PDB file of C-alpha atoms in Angstrom:
ATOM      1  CA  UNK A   5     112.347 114.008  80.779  1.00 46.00           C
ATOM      2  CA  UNK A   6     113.767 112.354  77.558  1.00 40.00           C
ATOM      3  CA  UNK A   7     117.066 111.110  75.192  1.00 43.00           C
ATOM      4  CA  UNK A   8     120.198 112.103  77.246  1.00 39.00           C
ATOM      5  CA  UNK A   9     118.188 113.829  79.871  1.00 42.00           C
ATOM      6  CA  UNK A  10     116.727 111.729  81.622  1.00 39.00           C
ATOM      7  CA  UNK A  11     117.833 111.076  85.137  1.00 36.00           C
ATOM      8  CA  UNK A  12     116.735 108.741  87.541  1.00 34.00           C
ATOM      9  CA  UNK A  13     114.984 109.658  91.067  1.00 34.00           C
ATOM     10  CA  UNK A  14     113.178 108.468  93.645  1.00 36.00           C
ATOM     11  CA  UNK A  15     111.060 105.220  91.859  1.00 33.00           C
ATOM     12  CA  UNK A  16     110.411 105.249  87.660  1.00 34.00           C
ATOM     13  CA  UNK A  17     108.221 101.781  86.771  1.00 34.00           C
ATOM     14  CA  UNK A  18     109.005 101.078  83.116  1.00 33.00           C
ATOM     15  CA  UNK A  19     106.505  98.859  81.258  1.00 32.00           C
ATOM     16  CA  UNK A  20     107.859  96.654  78.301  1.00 34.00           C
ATOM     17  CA  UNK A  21     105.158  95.313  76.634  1.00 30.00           C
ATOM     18  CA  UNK A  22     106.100  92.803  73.883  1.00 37.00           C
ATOM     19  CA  UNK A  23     106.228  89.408  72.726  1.00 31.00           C
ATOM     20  CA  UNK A  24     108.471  86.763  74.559  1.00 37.00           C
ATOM     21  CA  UNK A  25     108.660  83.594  74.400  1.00 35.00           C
ATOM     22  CA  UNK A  26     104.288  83.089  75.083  1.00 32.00           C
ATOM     23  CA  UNK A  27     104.334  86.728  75.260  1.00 34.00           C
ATOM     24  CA  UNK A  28     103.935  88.711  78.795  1.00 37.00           C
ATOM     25  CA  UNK A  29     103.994  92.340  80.247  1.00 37.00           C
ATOM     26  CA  UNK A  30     107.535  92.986  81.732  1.00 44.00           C
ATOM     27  CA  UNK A  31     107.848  95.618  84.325  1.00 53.00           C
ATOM     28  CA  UNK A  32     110.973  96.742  86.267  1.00 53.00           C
ATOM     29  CA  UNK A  33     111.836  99.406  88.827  1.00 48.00           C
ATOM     30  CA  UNK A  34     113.823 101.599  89.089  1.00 40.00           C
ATOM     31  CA  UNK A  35     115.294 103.335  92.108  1.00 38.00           C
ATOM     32  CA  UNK A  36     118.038 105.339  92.416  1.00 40.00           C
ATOM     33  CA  UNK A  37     118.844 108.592  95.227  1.00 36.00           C
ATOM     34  CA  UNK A  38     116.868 107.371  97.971  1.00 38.00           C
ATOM     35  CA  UNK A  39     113.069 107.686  96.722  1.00 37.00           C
ATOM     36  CA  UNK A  40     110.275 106.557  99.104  1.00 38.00           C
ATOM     37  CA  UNK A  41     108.015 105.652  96.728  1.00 39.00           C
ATOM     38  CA  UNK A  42     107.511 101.591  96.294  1.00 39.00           C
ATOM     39  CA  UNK A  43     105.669 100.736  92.967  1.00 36.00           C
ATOM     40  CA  UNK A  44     103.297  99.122  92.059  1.00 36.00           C
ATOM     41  CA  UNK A  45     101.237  99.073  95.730  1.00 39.00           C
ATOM     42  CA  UNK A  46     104.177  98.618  98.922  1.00 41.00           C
ATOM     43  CA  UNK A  47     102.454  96.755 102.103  1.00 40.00           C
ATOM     44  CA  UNK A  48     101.779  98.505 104.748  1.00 54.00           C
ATOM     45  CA  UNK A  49     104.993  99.329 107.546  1.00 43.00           C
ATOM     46  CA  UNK A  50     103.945  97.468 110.752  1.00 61.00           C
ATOM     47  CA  UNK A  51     107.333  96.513 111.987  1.00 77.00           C
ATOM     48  CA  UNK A  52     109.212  99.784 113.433  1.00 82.00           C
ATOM     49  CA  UNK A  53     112.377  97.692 114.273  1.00 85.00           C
ATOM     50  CA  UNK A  54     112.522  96.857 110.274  1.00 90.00           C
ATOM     51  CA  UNK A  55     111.284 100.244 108.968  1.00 89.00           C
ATOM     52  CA  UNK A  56     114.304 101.805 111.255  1.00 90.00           C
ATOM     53  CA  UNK A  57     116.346 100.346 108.080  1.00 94.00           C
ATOM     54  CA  UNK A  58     114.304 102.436 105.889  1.00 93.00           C
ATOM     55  CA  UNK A  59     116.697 104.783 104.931  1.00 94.00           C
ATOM     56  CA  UNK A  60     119.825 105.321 102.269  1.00 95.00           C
ATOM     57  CA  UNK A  61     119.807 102.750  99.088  1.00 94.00           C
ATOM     58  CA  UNK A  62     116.811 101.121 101.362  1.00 96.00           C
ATOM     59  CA  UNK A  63     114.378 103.742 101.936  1.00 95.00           C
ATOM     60  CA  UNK A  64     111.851 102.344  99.984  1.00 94.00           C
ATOM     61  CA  UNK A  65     111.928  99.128 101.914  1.00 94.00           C
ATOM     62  CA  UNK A  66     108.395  97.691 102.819  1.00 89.00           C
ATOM     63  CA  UNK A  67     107.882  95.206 105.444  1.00 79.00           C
ATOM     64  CA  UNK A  68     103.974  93.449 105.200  1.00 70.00           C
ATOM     65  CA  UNK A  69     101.152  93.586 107.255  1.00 60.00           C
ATOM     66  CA  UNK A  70     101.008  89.887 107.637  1.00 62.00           C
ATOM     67  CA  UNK A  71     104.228  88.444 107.869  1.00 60.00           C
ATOM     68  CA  UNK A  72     102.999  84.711 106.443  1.00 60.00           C
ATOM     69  CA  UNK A  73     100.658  86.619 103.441  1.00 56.00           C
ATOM     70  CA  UNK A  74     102.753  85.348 100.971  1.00 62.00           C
ATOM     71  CA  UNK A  75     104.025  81.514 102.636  1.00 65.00           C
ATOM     72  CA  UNK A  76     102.288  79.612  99.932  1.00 64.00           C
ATOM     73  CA  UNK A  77     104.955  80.687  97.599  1.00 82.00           C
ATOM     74  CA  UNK A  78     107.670  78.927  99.175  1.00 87.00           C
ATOM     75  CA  UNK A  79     106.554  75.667  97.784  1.00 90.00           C
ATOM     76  CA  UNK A  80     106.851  77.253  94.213  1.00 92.00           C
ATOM     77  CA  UNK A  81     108.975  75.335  91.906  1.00 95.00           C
ATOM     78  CA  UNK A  82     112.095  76.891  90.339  1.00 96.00           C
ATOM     79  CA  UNK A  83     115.095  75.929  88.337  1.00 96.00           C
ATOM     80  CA  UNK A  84     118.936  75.832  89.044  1.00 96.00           C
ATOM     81  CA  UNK A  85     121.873  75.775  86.932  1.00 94.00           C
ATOM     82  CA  UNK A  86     121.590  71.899  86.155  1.00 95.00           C
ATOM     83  CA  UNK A  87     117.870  72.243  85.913  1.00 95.00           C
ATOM     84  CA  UNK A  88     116.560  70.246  89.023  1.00 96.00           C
ATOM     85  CA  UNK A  89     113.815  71.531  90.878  1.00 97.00           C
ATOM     86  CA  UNK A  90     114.355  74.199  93.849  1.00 97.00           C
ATOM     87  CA  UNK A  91     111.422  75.864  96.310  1.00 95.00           C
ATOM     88  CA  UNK A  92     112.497  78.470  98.958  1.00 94.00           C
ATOM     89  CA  UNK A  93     111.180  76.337 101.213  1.00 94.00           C
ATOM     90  CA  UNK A  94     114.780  74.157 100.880  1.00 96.00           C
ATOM     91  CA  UNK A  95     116.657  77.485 102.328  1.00 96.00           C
ATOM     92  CA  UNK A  96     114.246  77.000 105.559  1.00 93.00           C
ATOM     93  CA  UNK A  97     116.512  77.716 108.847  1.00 95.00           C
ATOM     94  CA  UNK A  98     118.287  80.920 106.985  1.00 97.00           C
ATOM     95  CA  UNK A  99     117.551  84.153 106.196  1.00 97.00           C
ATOM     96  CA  UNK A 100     117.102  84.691 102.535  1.00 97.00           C
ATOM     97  CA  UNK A 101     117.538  87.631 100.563  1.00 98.00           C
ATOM     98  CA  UNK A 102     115.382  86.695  96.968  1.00 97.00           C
ATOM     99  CA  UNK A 103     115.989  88.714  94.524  1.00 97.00           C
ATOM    100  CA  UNK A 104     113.815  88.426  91.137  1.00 97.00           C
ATOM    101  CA  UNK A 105     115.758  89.976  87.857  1.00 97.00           C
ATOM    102  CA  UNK A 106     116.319  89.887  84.009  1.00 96.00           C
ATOM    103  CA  UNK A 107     118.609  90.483  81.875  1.00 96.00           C
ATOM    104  CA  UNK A 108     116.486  93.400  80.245  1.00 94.00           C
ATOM    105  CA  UNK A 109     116.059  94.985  83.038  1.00 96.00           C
ATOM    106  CA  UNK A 110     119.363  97.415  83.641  1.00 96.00           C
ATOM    107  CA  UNK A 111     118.460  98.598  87.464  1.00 96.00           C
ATOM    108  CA  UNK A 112     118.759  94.685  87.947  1.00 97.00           C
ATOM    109  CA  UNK A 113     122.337  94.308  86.878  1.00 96.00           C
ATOM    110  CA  UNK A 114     123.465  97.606  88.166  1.00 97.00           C
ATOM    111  CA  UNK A 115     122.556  96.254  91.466  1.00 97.00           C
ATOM    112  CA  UNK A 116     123.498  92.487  90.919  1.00 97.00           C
ATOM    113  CA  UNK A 117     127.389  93.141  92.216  1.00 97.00           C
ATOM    114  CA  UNK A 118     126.204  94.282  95.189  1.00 98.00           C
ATOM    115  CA  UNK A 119     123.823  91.330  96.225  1.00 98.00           C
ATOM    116  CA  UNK A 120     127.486  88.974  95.448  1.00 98.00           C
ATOM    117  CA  UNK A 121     129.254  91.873  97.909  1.00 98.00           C
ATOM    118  CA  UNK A 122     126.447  90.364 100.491  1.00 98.00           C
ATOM    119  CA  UNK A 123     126.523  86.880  99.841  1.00 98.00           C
ATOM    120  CA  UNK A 124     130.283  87.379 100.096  1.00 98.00           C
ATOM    121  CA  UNK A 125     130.311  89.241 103.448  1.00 98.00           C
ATOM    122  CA  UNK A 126     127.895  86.741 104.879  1.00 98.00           C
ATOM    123  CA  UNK A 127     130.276  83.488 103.445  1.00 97.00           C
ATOM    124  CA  UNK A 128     131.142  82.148 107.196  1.00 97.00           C
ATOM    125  CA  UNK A 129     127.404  81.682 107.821  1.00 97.00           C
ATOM    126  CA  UNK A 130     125.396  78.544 107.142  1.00 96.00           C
ATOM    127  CA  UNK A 131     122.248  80.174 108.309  1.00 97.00           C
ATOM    128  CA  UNK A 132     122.374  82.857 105.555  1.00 98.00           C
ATOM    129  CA  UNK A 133     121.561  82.633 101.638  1.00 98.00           C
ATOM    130  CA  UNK A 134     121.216  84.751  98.574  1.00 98.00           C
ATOM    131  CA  UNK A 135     119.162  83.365  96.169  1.00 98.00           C
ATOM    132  CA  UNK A 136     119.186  85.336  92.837  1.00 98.00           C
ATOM    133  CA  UNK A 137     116.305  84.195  90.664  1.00 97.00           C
ATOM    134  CA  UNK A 138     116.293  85.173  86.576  1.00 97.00           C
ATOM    135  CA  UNK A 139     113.262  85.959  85.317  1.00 96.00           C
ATOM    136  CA  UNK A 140     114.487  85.131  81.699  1.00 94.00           C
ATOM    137  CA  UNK A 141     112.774  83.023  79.046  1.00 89.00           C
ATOM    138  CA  UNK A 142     114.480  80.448  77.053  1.00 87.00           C
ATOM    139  CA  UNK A 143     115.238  82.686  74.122  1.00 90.00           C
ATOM    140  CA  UNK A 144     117.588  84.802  77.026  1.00 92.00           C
ATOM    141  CA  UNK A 145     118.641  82.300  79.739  1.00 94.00           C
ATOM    142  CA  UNK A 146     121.823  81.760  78.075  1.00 95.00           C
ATOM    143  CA  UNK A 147     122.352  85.441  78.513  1.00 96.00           C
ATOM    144  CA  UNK A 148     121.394  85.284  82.339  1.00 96.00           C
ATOM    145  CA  UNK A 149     123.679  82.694  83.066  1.00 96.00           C
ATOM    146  CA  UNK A 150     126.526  84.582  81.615  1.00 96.00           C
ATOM    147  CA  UNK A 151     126.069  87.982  83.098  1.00 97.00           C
ATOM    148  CA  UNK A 152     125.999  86.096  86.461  1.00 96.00           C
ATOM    149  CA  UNK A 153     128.868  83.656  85.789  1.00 95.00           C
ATOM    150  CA  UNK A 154     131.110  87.242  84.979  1.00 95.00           C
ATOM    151  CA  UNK A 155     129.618  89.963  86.651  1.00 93.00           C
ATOM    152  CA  UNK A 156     128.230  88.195  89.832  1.00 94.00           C
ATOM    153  CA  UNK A 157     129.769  84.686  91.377  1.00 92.00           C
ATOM    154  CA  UNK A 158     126.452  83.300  92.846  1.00 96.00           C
ATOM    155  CA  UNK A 159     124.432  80.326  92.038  1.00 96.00           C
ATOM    156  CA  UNK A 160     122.127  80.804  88.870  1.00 97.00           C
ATOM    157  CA  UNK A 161     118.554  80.103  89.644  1.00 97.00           C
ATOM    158  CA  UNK A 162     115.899  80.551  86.924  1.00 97.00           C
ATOM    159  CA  UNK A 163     112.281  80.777  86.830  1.00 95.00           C
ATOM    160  CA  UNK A 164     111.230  79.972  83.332  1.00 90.00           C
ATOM    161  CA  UNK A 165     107.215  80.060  83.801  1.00 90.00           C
ATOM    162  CA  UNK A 166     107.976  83.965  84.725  1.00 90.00           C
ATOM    163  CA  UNK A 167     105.728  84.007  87.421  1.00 91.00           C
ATOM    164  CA  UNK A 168     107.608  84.275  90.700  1.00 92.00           C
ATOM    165  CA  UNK A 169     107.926  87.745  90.399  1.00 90.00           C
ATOM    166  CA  UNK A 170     104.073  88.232  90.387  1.00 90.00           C
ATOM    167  CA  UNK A 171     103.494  86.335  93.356  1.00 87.00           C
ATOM    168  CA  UNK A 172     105.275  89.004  95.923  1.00 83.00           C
ATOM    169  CA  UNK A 173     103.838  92.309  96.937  1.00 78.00           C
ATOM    170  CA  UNK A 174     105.877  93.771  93.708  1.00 78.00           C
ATOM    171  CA  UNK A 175     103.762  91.978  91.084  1.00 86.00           C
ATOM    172  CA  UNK A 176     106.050  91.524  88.952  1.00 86.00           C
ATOM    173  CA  UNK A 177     108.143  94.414  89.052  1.00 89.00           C
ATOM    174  CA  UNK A 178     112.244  94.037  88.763  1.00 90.00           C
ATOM    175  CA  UNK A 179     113.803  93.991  90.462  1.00 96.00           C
ATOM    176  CA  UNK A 180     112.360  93.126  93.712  1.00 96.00           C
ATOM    177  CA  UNK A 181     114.346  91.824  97.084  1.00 97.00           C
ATOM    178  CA  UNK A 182     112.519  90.148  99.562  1.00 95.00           C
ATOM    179  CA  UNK A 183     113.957  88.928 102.873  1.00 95.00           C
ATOM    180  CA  UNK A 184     112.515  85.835 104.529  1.00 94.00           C
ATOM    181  CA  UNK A 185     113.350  85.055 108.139  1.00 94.00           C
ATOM    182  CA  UNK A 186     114.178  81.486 108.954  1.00 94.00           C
ATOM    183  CA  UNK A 187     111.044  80.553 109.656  1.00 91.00           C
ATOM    184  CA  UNK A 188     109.919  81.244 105.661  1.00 90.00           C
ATOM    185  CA  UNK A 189     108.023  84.732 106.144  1.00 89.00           C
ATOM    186  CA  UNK A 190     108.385  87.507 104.224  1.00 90.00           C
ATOM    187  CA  UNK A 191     109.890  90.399 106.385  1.00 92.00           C
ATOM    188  CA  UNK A 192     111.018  93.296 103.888  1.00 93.00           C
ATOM    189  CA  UNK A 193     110.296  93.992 100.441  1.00 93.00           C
ATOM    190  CA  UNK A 194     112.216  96.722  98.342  1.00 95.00           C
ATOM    191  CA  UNK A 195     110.779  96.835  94.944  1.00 95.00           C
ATOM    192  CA  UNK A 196     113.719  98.829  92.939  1.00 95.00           C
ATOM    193  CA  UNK A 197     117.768  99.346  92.830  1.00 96.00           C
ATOM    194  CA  UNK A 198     119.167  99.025  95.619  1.00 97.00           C
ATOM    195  CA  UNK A 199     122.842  98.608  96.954  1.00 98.00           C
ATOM    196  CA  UNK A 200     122.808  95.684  98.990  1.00 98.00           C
ATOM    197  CA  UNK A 201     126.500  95.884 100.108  1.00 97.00           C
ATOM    198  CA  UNK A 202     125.679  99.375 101.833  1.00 97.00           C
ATOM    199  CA  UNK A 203     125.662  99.428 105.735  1.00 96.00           C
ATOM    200  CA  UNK A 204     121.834  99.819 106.354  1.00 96.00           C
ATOM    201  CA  UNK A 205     121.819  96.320 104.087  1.00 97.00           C
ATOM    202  CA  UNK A 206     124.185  94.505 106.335  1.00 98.00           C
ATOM    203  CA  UNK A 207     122.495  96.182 109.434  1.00 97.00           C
ATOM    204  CA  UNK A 208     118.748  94.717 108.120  1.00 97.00           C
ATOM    205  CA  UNK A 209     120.473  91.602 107.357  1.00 98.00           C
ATOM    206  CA  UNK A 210     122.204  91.818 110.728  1.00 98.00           C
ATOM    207  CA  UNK A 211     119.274  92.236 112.814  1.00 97.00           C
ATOM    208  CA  UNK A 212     117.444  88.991 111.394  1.00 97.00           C
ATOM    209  CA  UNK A 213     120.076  87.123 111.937  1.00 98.00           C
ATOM    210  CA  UNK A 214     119.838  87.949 115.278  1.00 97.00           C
ATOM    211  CA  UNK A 215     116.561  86.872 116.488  1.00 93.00           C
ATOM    212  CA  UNK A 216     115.612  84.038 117.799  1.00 78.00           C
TER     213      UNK A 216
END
């Protein structure tokens, strides 16, 4: 498939190799019709109440094996808008949808509106959080603040060592949504587009807001 051609379906992982600020390989995802392929390597589906959201925009959604594999990585340091130091270990007590994108990567801000939709459907609740985290370098932060400033009204969150993204089961894939339970653990991945304002979204979302 090529030029004006091309369509999109089930997962396509795009590699843009190329120089960057210290240089590094930039991946993203791309999802769109409902694949049920994950790339690069999904964990293993061990929860059936969670996989039962497996399905529409969400049907490549992964839960992991070991729901604390990946807790070290809530004491990793990030940036916000004002550049002061933030770990996802200060959204403890809510359930947090992460998402990791870029401005180069198009599935990202196709699906950005959508993650806003959330965060706006979800506005009553103090024990819920959407934490959108650019993986843009300094040459493009400027660009990243701006597309989420116009196109989505959530708080800007950067990661300028580019490395968050490589520490989830994606590995550095974009984008990539990961939903952490109150407790910190990693309870869904979906590495790709998705449309996280659709029903099964809210219903995932729903159902971890509901346990204990």
């Amino acid at each position: 498939m090529s030029g004006s051609g091309r369509t999109w379906a089930g997962v396509a992982t795009f590699a843009v190799i190329g120089v960057i600020g210290v240089g590094a390989a930039l991946l993203y995802v791309n999802q769109k019709g409902g694949g049920k392929e994950s790339a690069p390597a999904a964990a293993e589906a061990v929860d059936p109440q969670l996989a039962a959201f497996a399905k529409g925009s969400l049907a490549a959604l992964q839960t992991p094996a070991s729901q604390d594999a990946f807790q070290a990585v809530s004491g990793y340091v990030f940036k916000n808008a004002d550049g002061g130091d933030v770990r996802l270990a200060d959204f403890a007590g809510k359930v947090t949808v992460v998402n990791l994108w870029a401005t180069w990567c198009a599935p990202c801000k196709i699906e950005m509106p959508t993650l806003a939709a959330l965060a706006d459907h979800y506005k009553a609740r103090e024990d819920f959080a959407v934490v959108t985290v650019s993986m843009d370098v300094e040459k493009t932060a400027g660009e990243a603040r701006a597309f989420i400033a116009e196109n989505a009204p959530l708080e800007f969150y950067i990661d300028p060592k580019f490395q968050l993204a490589f520490e989830f089961p994606g590995k550095g894939a974009m984008p990539q949504t990961i939903l952490l339970d109150r407790q910190g653990r990693v309870r869904a991945v979906l590495t790709g587009e998705a449309d996280w304002a659709s029903a099964e979204a809210k219903a995932l979302v729903d159902h971890l807001l509901a346990e204990a």
